[in-house]
Amino acid sequence: MLLTLDLDSEVPIYQQIRDRIVEAIADGGLAEGAALPSTRQLGADLGINFHTVNKAYDLLRTQGLIRINRKTGAVVRRDPVSGPAEDGYADEWQERLRTLLAEAVALGVGRREVTSRCETVLDSFAVSARR
């Protein structure tokens, strides 16, 4: 699995790993049942501490995107075609969306640009084009 990280970013590395895996799931690059590298392997591949990868995997696990088993390792639990989101997820997601949109508004990004960029990003996900 190829992940691109920005080591100079203000975004923590574990969050970048989590975000890139979520994007790979949304893009169709990682489907339900796909195995992820072990935390030690991904840490070695990226040249970072495996505990950082473990923190990213733990976030993904608590968000219901992967499952972790001692025998099978980390595996993608759901993808865009796995069916509707679990109850309550949309409400939690809306709170995070509100903060992200508030940042854009506070920095002067207009409604049309926000909408246009949202549509562009949604269109970039291979699976969203099928819906």
mmCIF file of N, CA and C in Angstrom:
data_model
loop_
_atom_site.group_PDB
_atom_site.id
_atom_site.type_symbol
_atom_site.label_atom_id
_atom_site.label_comp_id
_atom_site.label_asym_id
_atom_site.label_seq_id
_atom_site.Cartn_x
_atom_site.Cartn_y
_atom_site.Cartn_z
ATOM 1 N N MET A 1 0.850 -1.170 0.000
ATOM 2 C CA MET A 1 0.000 0.000 0.000
ATOM 3 C C MET A 1 0.898 1.235 0.000
ATOM 4 N N LEU A 2 0.613 2.129 -0.937
ATOM 5 C CA LEU A 2 1.402 3.344 -1.079
ATOM 6 C C LEU A 2 0.672 4.504 -0.417
ATOM 7 N N LEU A 3 1.294 5.062 0.616
ATOM 8 C CA LEU A 3 0.743 6.224 1.305
ATOM 9 C C LEU A 3 1.709 7.385 1.168
ATOM 10 N N THR A 4 1.172 8.550 0.880
ATOM 11 C CA THR A 4 2.000 9.740 0.797
ATOM 12 C C THR A 4 1.752 10.584 2.026
ATOM 13 N N LEU A 5 2.811 10.826 2.789
ATOM 14 C CA LEU A 5 2.711 11.622 3.999
ATOM 15 C C LEU A 5 3.540 12.885 3.853
ATOM 16 N N ASP A 6 3.108 13.932 4.527
ATOM 17 C CA ASP A 6 3.847 15.193 4.562
ATOM 18 C C ASP A 6 4.417 15.338 5.962
ATOM 19 N N LEU A 7 5.695 15.016 6.115
ATOM 20 C CA LEU A 7 6.318 15.042 7.428
ATOM 21 C C LEU A 7 6.467 16.461 7.981
ATOM 22 N N ASP A 8 6.319 17.470 7.126
ATOM 23 C CA ASP A 8 6.398 18.865 7.569
ATOM 24 C C ASP A 8 5.031 19.463 7.884
ATOM 25 N N SER A 9 3.983 18.699 7.687
ATOM 26 C CA SER A 9 2.619 19.173 7.909
ATOM 27 C C SER A 9 2.335 19.360 9.396
ATOM 28 N N GLU A 10 1.397 20.250 9.687
ATOM 29 C CA GLU A 10 0.927 20.413 11.059
ATOM 30 C C GLU A 10 -0.011 19.274 11.456
ATOM 31 N N VAL A 11 -0.522 18.525 10.466
ATOM 32 C CA VAL A 11 -1.406 17.388 10.733
ATOM 33 C C VAL A 11 -0.537 16.232 11.241
ATOM 34 N N PRO A 12 -0.890 15.673 12.401
ATOM 35 C CA PRO A 12 -0.093 14.564 12.941
ATOM 36 C C PRO A 12 0.004 13.401 11.949
ATOM 37 N N ILE A 13 1.111 12.699 11.991
ATOM 38 C CA ILE A 13 1.357 11.604 11.054
ATOM 39 C C ILE A 13 0.281 10.519 11.182
ATOM 40 N N TYR A 14 -0.121 10.176 12.396
ATOM 41 C CA TYR A 14 -1.152 9.142 12.553
ATOM 42 C C TYR A 14 -2.450 9.563 11.881
ATOM 43 N N GLN A 15 -2.776 10.856 11.944
ATOM 44 C CA GLN A 15 -3.993 11.357 11.308
ATOM 45 C C GLN A 15 -3.860 11.298 9.784
ATOM 46 N N GLN A 16 -2.666 11.602 9.269
ATOM 47 C CA GLN A 16 -2.437 11.509 7.828
ATOM 48 C C GLN A 16 -2.587 10.069 7.350
ATOM 49 N N ILE A 17 -2.063 9.118 8.124
ATOM 50 C CA ILE A 17 -2.194 7.703 7.754
ATOM 51 C C ILE A 17 -3.666 7.322 7.731
ATOM 52 N N ARG A 18 -4.389 7.682 8.776
ATOM 53 C CA ARG A 18 -5.818 7.411 8.847
ATOM 54 C C ARG A 18 -6.545 8.010 7.658
ATOM 55 N N ASP A 19 -6.243 9.270 7.351
ATOM 56 C CA ASP A 19 -6.913 9.966 6.254
ATOM 57 C C ASP A 19 -6.623 9.314 4.905
ATOM 58 N N ARG A 20 -5.368 8.919 4.659
ATOM 59 C CA ARG A 20 -5.018 8.294 3.381
ATOM 60 C C ARG A 20 -5.719 6.944 3.229
ATOM 61 N N ILE A 21 -5.852 6.183 4.321
ATOM 62 C CA ILE A 21 -6.545 4.893 4.242
ATOM 63 C C ILE A 21 -8.027 5.109 3.983
ATOM 64 N N VAL A 22 -8.637 6.083 4.648
ATOM 65 C CA VAL A 22 -10.051 6.394 4.402
ATOM 66 C C VAL A 22 -10.242 6.795 2.942
ATOM 67 N N GLU A 23 -9.341 7.612 2.410
ATOM 68 C CA GLU A 23 -9.429 8.019 1.005
ATOM 69 C C GLU A 23 -9.291 6.823 0.077
ATOM 70 N N ALA A 24 -8.395 5.894 0.408
ATOM 71 C CA ALA A 24 -8.217 4.696 -0.421
ATOM 72 C C ALA A 24 -9.475 3.838 -0.406
ATOM 73 N N ILE A 25 -10.155 3.773 0.725
ATOM 74 C CA ILE A 25 -11.416 3.032 0.796
ATOM 75 C C ILE A 25 -12.466 3.734 -0.063
ATOM 76 N N ALA A 26 -12.571 5.054 0.065
ATOM 77 C CA ALA A 26 -13.560 5.814 -0.710
ATOM 78 C C ALA A 26 -13.270 5.758 -2.206
ATOM 79 N N ASP A 27 -11.993 5.718 -2.572
ATOM 80 C CA ASP A 27 -11.596 5.670 -3.986
ATOM 81 C C ASP A 27 -11.797 4.289 -4.601
ATOM 82 N N GLY A 28 -12.042 3.294 -3.769
ATOM 83 C CA GLY A 28 -12.177 1.936 -4.282
ATOM 84 C C GLY A 28 -10.862 1.185 -4.315
ATOM 85 N N GLY A 29 -9.795 1.805 -3.838
ATOM 86 C CA GLY A 29 -8.491 1.148 -3.810
ATOM 87 C C GLY A 29 -8.382 0.083 -2.735
ATOM 88 N N LEU A 30 -9.189 0.215 -1.694
ATOM 89 C CA LEU A 30 -9.256 -0.786 -0.628
ATOM 90 C C LEU A 30 -10.716 -1.187 -0.461
ATOM 91 N N ALA A 31 -11.015 -2.430 -0.752
ATOM 92 C CA ALA A 31 -12.381 -2.930 -0.660
ATOM 93 C C ALA A 31 -12.581 -3.688 0.648
ATOM 94 N N GLU A 32 -13.828 -3.913 0.979
ATOM 95 C CA GLU A 32 -14.157 -4.711 2.163
ATOM 96 C C GLU A 32 -13.414 -6.046 2.079
ATOM 97 N N GLY A 33 -12.766 -6.409 3.171
ATOM 98 C CA GLY A 33 -12.013 -7.658 3.227
ATOM 99 C C GLY A 33 -10.548 -7.522 2.871
ATOM 100 N N ALA A 34 -10.142 -6.370 2.355
ATOM 101 C CA ALA A 34 -8.734 -6.174 1.990
ATOM 102 C C ALA A 34 -7.869 -6.106 3.247
ATOM 103 N N ALA A 35 -6.751 -6.798 3.196
ATOM 104 C CA ALA A 35 -5.820 -6.804 4.321
ATOM 105 C C ALA A 35 -4.922 -5.562 4.265
ATOM 106 N N LEU A 36 -4.682 -4.985 5.423
ATOM 107 C CA LEU A 36 -3.743 -3.869 5.536
ATOM 108 C C LEU A 36 -2.419 -4.417 6.038
ATOM 109 N N PRO A 37 -1.324 -3.724 5.753
ATOM 110 C CA PRO A 37 -0.029 -4.179 6.281
ATOM 111 C C PRO A 37 -0.044 -4.162 7.809
ATOM 112 N N SER A 38 0.796 -4.981 8.396
ATOM 113 C CA SER A 38 0.920 -4.940 9.858
ATOM 114 C C SER A 38 1.442 -3.562 10.264
ATOM 115 N N THR A 39 1.211 -3.204 11.513
ATOM 116 C CA THR A 39 1.684 -1.899 11.979
ATOM 117 C C THR A 39 3.209 -1.814 11.889
ATOM 118 N N ARG A 40 3.871 -2.899 12.186
ATOM 119 C CA ARG A 40 5.343 -2.897 12.103
ATOM 120 C C ARG A 40 5.821 -2.753 10.655
ATOM 121 N N GLN A 41 5.151 -3.468 9.741
ATOM 122 C CA GLN A 41 5.547 -3.402 8.338
ATOM 123 C C GLN A 41 5.313 -2.007 7.771
ATOM 124 N N LEU A 42 4.122 -1.443 8.025
ATOM 125 C CA LEU A 42 3.826 -0.108 7.495
ATOM 126 C C LEU A 42 4.746 0.932 8.127
ATOM 127 N N GLY A 43 5.011 0.787 9.411
ATOM 128 C CA GLY A 43 5.956 1.696 10.074
ATOM 129 C C GLY A 43 7.333 1.630 9.430
ATOM 130 N N ALA A 44 7.796 0.413 9.158
ATOM 131 C CA ALA A 44 9.110 0.244 8.509
ATOM 132 C C ALA A 44 9.089 0.827 7.098
ATOM 133 N N ASP A 45 8.006 0.574 6.352
ATOM 134 C CA ASP A 45 7.887 1.093 4.986
ATOM 135 C C ASP A 45 7.909 2.618 4.952
ATOM 136 N N LEU A 46 7.280 3.232 5.954
ATOM 137 C CA LEU A 46 7.188 4.695 5.995
ATOM 138 C C LEU A 46 8.336 5.344 6.766
ATOM 139 N N GLY A 47 9.129 4.522 7.447
ATOM 140 C CA GLY A 47 10.243 5.053 8.230
ATOM 141 C C GLY A 47 9.774 5.771 9.490
ATOM 142 N N ILE A 48 8.694 5.248 10.090
ATOM 143 C CA ILE A 48 8.163 5.853 11.310
ATOM 144 C C ILE A 48 7.950 4.765 12.361
ATOM 145 N N ASN A 49 7.705 5.177 13.582
ATOM 146 C CA ASN A 49 7.477 4.259 14.680
ATOM 147 C C ASN A 49 6.162 3.509 14.478
ATOM 148 N N PHE A 50 6.166 2.210 14.721
ATOM 149 C CA PHE A 50 4.955 1.414 14.518
ATOM 150 C C PHE A 50 3.830 1.831 15.465
ATOM 151 N N HIS A 51 4.155 2.447 16.590
ATOM 152 C CA HIS A 51 3.111 2.929 17.503
ATOM 153 C C HIS A 51 2.274 4.030 16.845
ATOM 154 N N THR A 52 2.892 4.804 15.955
ATOM 155 C CA THR A 52 2.164 5.840 15.217
ATOM 156 C C THR A 52 1.146 5.192 14.291
ATOM 157 N N VAL A 53 1.553 4.133 13.612
ATOM 158 C CA VAL A 53 0.637 3.393 12.736
ATOM 159 C C VAL A 53 -0.462 2.758 13.580
ATOM 160 N N ASN A 54 -0.102 2.219 14.734
ATOM 161 C CA ASN A 54 -1.083 1.602 15.622
ATOM 162 C C ASN A 54 -2.153 2.614 16.033
ATOM 163 N N LYS A 55 -1.757 3.839 16.283
ATOM 164 C CA LYS A 55 -2.724 4.879 16.654
ATOM 165 C C LYS A 55 -3.694 5.157 15.498
ATOM 166 N N ALA A 56 -3.179 5.190 14.278
ATOM 167 C CA ALA A 56 -4.032 5.389 13.103
ATOM 168 C C ALA A 56 -5.000 4.220 12.939
ATOM 169 N N TYR A 57 -4.506 3.001 13.063
ATOM 170 C CA TYR A 57 -5.345 1.816 12.934
ATOM 171 C C TYR A 57 -6.416 1.800 14.029
ATOM 172 N N ASP A 58 -6.055 2.222 15.234
ATOM 173 C CA ASP A 58 -7.022 2.240 16.316
ATOM 174 C C ASP A 58 -8.155 3.225 16.021
ATOM 175 N N LEU A 59 -7.819 4.378 15.444
ATOM 176 C CA LEU A 59 -8.855 5.335 15.029
ATOM 177 C C LEU A 59 -9.787 4.705 13.997
ATOM 178 N N LEU A 60 -9.215 4.059 13.009
ATOM 179 C CA LEU A 60 -10.007 3.407 11.970
ATOM 180 C C LEU A 60 -10.896 2.314 12.550
ATOM 181 N N ARG A 61 -10.374 1.613 13.532
ATOM 182 C CA ARG A 61 -11.150 0.548 14.185
ATOM 183 C C ARG A 61 -12.323 1.142 14.958
ATOM 184 N N THR A 62 -12.075 2.180 15.733
ATOM 185 C CA THR A 62 -13.163 2.766 16.516
ATOM 186 C C THR A 62 -14.209 3.434 15.623
ATOM 187 N N GLN A 63 -13.810 3.832 14.425
ATOM 188 C CA GLN A 63 -14.747 4.436 13.480
ATOM 189 C C GLN A 63 -15.459 3.388 12.631
ATOM 190 N N GLY A 64 -15.140 2.116 12.858
ATOM 191 C CA GLY A 64 -15.838 1.032 12.187
ATOM 192 C C GLY A 64 -15.370 0.750 10.769
ATOM 193 N N LEU A 65 -14.232 1.305 10.374
ATOM 194 C CA LEU A 65 -13.762 1.096 9.003
ATOM 195 C C LEU A 65 -12.880 -0.138 8.843
ATOM 196 N N ILE A 66 -12.200 -0.542 9.914
ATOM 197 C CA ILE A 66 -11.392 -1.759 9.859
ATOM 198 C C ILE A 66 -11.694 -2.604 11.090
ATOM 199 N N ARG A 67 -11.324 -3.871 11.005
ATOM 200 C CA ARG A 67 -11.363 -4.739 12.179
ATOM 201 C C ARG A 67 -9.950 -5.271 12.365
ATOM 202 N N ILE A 68 -9.604 -5.494 13.598
ATOM 203 C CA ILE A 68 -8.258 -5.973 13.916
ATOM 204 C C ILE A 68 -8.388 -7.266 14.708
ATOM 205 N N ASN A 69 -7.674 -8.271 14.237
ATOM 206 C CA ASN A 69 -7.707 -9.589 14.845
ATOM 207 C C ASN A 69 -6.267 -10.072 14.947
ATOM 208 N N ARG A 70 -5.934 -10.709 16.034
ATOM 209 C CA ARG A 70 -4.551 -11.177 16.211
ATOM 210 C C ARG A 70 -4.132 -12.153 15.109
ATOM 211 N N LYS A 71 -5.068 -12.955 14.621
ATOM 212 C CA LYS A 71 -4.729 -13.953 13.616
ATOM 213 C C LYS A 71 -4.682 -13.363 12.205
ATOM 214 N N THR A 72 -5.672 -12.521 11.871
ATOM 215 C CA THR A 72 -5.772 -12.023 10.494
ATOM 216 C C THR A 72 -5.176 -10.627 10.317
ATOM 217 N N GLY A 73 -4.884 -9.949 11.411
ATOM 218 C CA GLY A 73 -4.355 -8.592 11.322
ATOM 219 C C GLY A 73 -5.465 -7.585 11.045
ATOM 220 N N ALA A 74 -5.093 -6.463 10.447
ATOM 221 C CA ALA A 74 -6.050 -5.393 10.139
ATOM 222 C C ALA A 74 -6.656 -5.637 8.765
ATOM 223 N N VAL A 75 -7.995 -5.583 8.713
ATOM 224 C CA VAL A 75 -8.735 -5.851 7.486
ATOM 225 C C VAL A 75 -9.812 -4.778 7.338
ATOM 226 N N VAL A 76 -10.031 -4.320 6.107
ATOM 227 C CA VAL A 76 -11.080 -3.337 5.847
ATOM 228 C C VAL A 76 -12.428 -3.975 6.185
ATOM 229 N N ARG A 77 -13.182 -3.315 7.041
ATOM 230 C CA ARG A 77 -14.471 -3.836 7.518
ATOM 231 C C ARG A 77 -15.614 -3.459 6.601
ATOM 232 N N ARG A 78 -15.540 -2.256 6.051
ATOM 233 C CA ARG A 78 -16.620 -1.811 5.161
ATOM 234 C C ARG A 78 -16.050 -0.845 4.137
ATOM 235 N N ASP A 79 -16.773 -0.764 3.026
ATOM 236 C CA ASP A 79 -16.400 0.154 1.964
ATOM 237 C C ASP A 79 -17.675 0.827 1.460
ATOM 238 N N PRO A 80 -17.595 1.678 0.458
ATOM 239 C CA PRO A 80 -18.787 2.408 0.027
ATOM 240 C C PRO A 80 -19.952 1.536 -0.447
ATOM 241 N N VAL A 81 -19.683 0.313 -0.843
ATOM 242 C CA VAL A 81 -20.770 -0.548 -1.315
ATOM 243 C C VAL A 81 -21.222 -1.552 -0.258
ATOM 244 N N SER A 82 -20.791 -1.363 0.980
ATOM 245 C CA SER A 82 -21.158 -2.274 2.072
ATOM 246 C C SER A 82 -22.547 -2.019 2.630
ATOM 247 N N GLY A 83 -23.234 -1.039 2.100
ATOM 248 C CA GLY A 83 -24.566 -0.725 2.603
ATOM 249 C C GLY A 83 -24.561 0.592 3.353
ATOM 250 N N PRO A 84 -25.721 0.960 3.886
ATOM 251 C CA PRO A 84 -25.838 2.255 4.561
ATOM 252 C C PRO A 84 -24.971 2.334 5.811
ATOM 253 N N ALA A 85 -24.649 3.551 6.181
ATOM 254 C CA ALA A 85 -23.854 3.791 7.393
ATOM 255 C C ALA A 85 -24.623 3.342 8.624
ATOM 256 N N GLU A 86 -23.884 3.065 9.675
ATOM 257 C CA GLU A 86 -24.509 2.656 10.933
ATOM 258 C C GLU A 86 -25.305 3.815 11.518
ATOM 259 N N ASP A 87 -26.328 3.481 12.303
ATOM 260 C CA ASP A 87 -27.164 4.493 12.943
ATOM 261 C C ASP A 87 -26.311 5.485 13.723
ATOM 262 N N GLY A 88 -26.624 6.753 13.581
ATOM 263 C CA GLY A 88 -25.938 7.806 14.315
ATOM 264 C C GLY A 88 -24.701 8.351 13.641
ATOM 265 N N TYR A 89 -24.172 7.606 12.655
ATOM 266 C CA TYR A 89 -22.944 8.071 12.019
ATOM 267 C C TYR A 89 -23.137 9.424 11.340
ATOM 268 N N ALA A 90 -24.234 9.598 10.616
ATOM 269 C CA ALA A 90 -24.453 10.849 9.877
ATOM 270 C C ALA A 90 -24.476 12.048 10.816
ATOM 271 N N ASP A 91 -25.028 11.890 12.004
ATOM 272 C CA ASP A 91 -25.055 12.996 12.966
ATOM 273 C C ASP A 91 -23.650 13.345 13.444
ATOM 274 N N GLU A 92 -22.850 12.327 13.740
ATOM 275 C CA GLU A 92 -21.462 12.565 14.164
ATOM 276 C C GLU A 92 -20.665 13.229 13.043
ATOM 277 N N TRP A 93 -20.853 12.732 11.842
ATOM 278 C CA TRP A 93 -20.142 13.269 10.685
ATOM 279 C C TRP A 93 -20.529 14.720 10.444
ATOM 280 N N GLN A 94 -21.798 15.051 10.628
ATOM 281 C CA GLN A 94 -22.258 16.422 10.411
ATOM 282 C C GLN A 94 -21.574 17.393 11.368
ATOM 283 N N GLU A 95 -21.304 16.973 12.574
ATOM 284 C CA GLU A 95 -20.603 17.841 13.527
ATOM 285 C C GLU A 95 -19.187 18.148 13.047
ATOM 286 N N ARG A 96 -18.497 17.145 12.523
ATOM 287 C CA ARG A 96 -17.150 17.371 11.990
ATOM 288 C C ARG A 96 -17.214 18.240 10.739
ATOM 289 N N LEU A 97 -18.234 18.000 9.903
ATOM 290 C CA LEU A 97 -18.424 18.796 8.693
ATOM 291 C C LEU A 97 -18.678 20.250 9.059
ATOM 292 N N ARG A 98 -19.471 20.475 10.086
ATOM 293 C CA ARG A 98 -19.778 21.838 10.530
ATOM 294 C C ARG A 98 -18.496 22.605 10.857
ATOM 295 N N THR A 99 -17.595 21.951 11.567
ATOM 296 C CA THR A 99 -16.330 22.608 11.927
ATOM 297 C C THR A 99 -15.498 22.909 10.689
ATOM 298 N N LEU A 100 -15.419 21.964 9.766
ATOM 299 C CA LEU A 100 -14.652 22.166 8.536
ATOM 300 C C LEU A 100 -15.236 23.306 7.709
ATOM 301 N N LEU A 101 -16.561 23.343 7.586
ATOM 302 C CA LEU A 101 -17.207 24.421 6.846
ATOM 303 C C LEU A 101 -17.048 25.757 7.570
ATOM 304 N N ALA A 102 -17.072 25.743 8.894
ATOM 305 C CA ALA A 102 -16.876 26.972 9.662
ATOM 306 C C ALA A 102 -15.498 27.557 9.385
ATOM 307 N N GLU A 103 -14.485 26.704 9.256
ATOM 308 C CA GLU A 103 -13.141 27.182 8.921
ATOM 309 C C GLU A 103 -13.151 27.891 7.570
ATOM 310 N N ALA A 104 -13.807 27.283 6.586
ATOM 311 C CA ALA A 104 -13.865 27.878 5.247
ATOM 312 C C ALA A 104 -14.589 29.218 5.294
ATOM 313 N N VAL A 105 -15.718 29.271 5.972
ATOM 314 C CA VAL A 105 -16.490 30.511 6.062
ATOM 315 C C VAL A 105 -15.687 31.582 6.794
ATOM 316 N N ALA A 106 -15.053 31.209 7.895
ATOM 317 C CA ALA A 106 -14.266 32.161 8.676
ATOM 318 C C ALA A 106 -13.115 32.748 7.863
ATOM 319 N N LEU A 107 -12.617 31.970 6.914
ATOM 320 C CA LEU A 107 -11.502 32.433 6.082
ATOM 321 C C LEU A 107 -11.969 33.055 4.772
ATOM 322 N N GLY A 108 -13.288 33.230 4.627
ATOM 323 C CA GLY A 108 -13.825 33.959 3.489
ATOM 324 C C GLY A 108 -14.110 33.161 2.236
ATOM 325 N N VAL A 109 -14.155 31.839 2.341
ATOM 326 C CA VAL A 109 -14.497 31.031 1.179
ATOM 327 C C VAL A 109 -16.019 31.094 1.009
ATOM 328 N N GLY A 110 -16.461 31.455 -0.177
ATOM 329 C CA GLY A 110 -17.887 31.624 -0.433
ATOM 330 C C GLY A 110 -18.641 30.322 -0.601
ATOM 331 N N ARG A 111 -19.958 30.423 -0.458
ATOM 332 C CA ARG A 111 -20.853 29.269 -0.555
ATOM 333 C C ARG A 111 -20.687 28.523 -1.876
ATOM 334 N N ARG A 112 -20.638 29.261 -2.983
ATOM 335 C CA ARG A 112 -20.520 28.590 -4.297
ATOM 336 C C ARG A 112 -19.214 27.827 -4.420
ATOM 337 N N GLU A 113 -18.133 28.426 -3.923
ATOM 338 C CA GLU A 113 -16.856 27.736 -4.002
ATOM 339 C C GLU A 113 -16.855 26.492 -3.111
ATOM 340 N N VAL A 114 -17.425 26.609 -1.919
ATOM 341 C CA VAL A 114 -17.512 25.450 -1.027
ATOM 342 C C VAL A 114 -18.294 24.331 -1.703
ATOM 343 N N THR A 115 -19.443 24.672 -2.257
ATOM 344 C CA THR A 115 -20.294 23.678 -2.923
ATOM 345 C C THR A 115 -19.571 23.055 -4.114
ATOM 346 N N SER A 116 -18.931 23.895 -4.907
ATOM 347 C CA SER A 116 -18.212 23.406 -6.087
ATOM 348 C C SER A 116 -17.091 22.452 -5.694
ATOM 349 N N ARG A 117 -16.352 22.827 -4.667
ATOM 350 C CA ARG A 117 -15.238 21.970 -4.238
ATOM 351 C C ARG A 117 -15.748 20.656 -3.647
ATOM 352 N N CYS A 118 -16.857 20.713 -2.915
ATOM 353 C CA CYS A 118 -17.451 19.485 -2.373
ATOM 354 C C CYS A 118 -17.850 18.543 -3.502
ATOM 355 N N GLU A 119 -18.484 19.095 -4.532
ATOM 356 C CA GLU A 119 -18.893 18.272 -5.673
ATOM 357 C C GLU A 119 -17.684 17.687 -6.391
ATOM 358 N N THR A 120 -16.634 18.476 -6.544
ATOM 359 C CA THR A 120 -15.418 17.996 -7.207
ATOM 360 C C THR A 120 -14.803 16.830 -6.441
ATOM 361 N N VAL A 121 -14.731 16.970 -5.124
ATOM 362 C CA VAL A 121 -14.152 15.901 -4.315
ATOM 363 C C VAL A 121 -15.032 14.654 -4.368
ATOM 364 N N LEU A 122 -16.338 14.827 -4.213
ATOM 365 C CA LEU A 122 -17.235 13.666 -4.294
ATOM 366 C C LEU A 122 -17.128 12.969 -5.645
ATOM 367 N N ASP A 123 -17.029 13.742 -6.702
ATOM 368 C CA ASP A 123 -16.900 13.158 -8.035
ATOM 369 C C ASP A 123 -15.581 12.410 -8.217
ATOM 370 N N SER A 124 -14.570 12.755 -7.414
ATOM 371 C CA SER A 124 -13.269 12.103 -7.548
ATOM 372 C C SER A 124 -13.271 10.684 -6.985
ATOM 373 N N PHE A 125 -14.241 10.372 -6.138
ATOM 374 C CA PHE A 125 -14.324 9.030 -5.587
ATOM 375 C C PHE A 125 -15.022 8.135 -6.595
ATOM 376 N N ALA A 126 -14.371 7.074 -6.987
ATOM 377 C CA ALA A 126 -14.885 6.194 -8.042
ATOM 378 C C ALA A 126 -16.274 5.664 -7.726
ATOM 379 N N VAL A 127 -16.520 5.327 -6.503
ATOM 380 C CA VAL A 127 -17.789 4.710 -6.123
ATOM 381 C C VAL A 127 -18.924 5.723 -6.163
ATOM 382 N N SER A 128 -18.652 6.985 -5.832
ATOM 383 C CA SER A 128 -19.729 7.984 -5.798
ATOM 384 C C SER A 128 -20.325 8.197 -7.169
ATOM 385 N N ALA A 129 -19.559 7.948 -8.223
ATOM 386 C CA ALA A 129 -20.061 8.120 -9.577
ATOM 387 C C ALA A 129 -21.152 7.099 -9.892
ATOM 388 N N ARG A 130 -21.148 5.968 -9.186
ATOM 389 C CA ARG A 130 -22.138 4.909 -9.406
ATOM 390 C C ARG A 130 -23.440 5.168 -8.664
ATOM 391 N N ARG A 131 -23.447 6.153 -7.789
ATOM 392 C CA ARG A 131 -24.660 6.407 -6.977
ATOM 393 C C ARG A 131 -25.422 7.577 -7.489
#
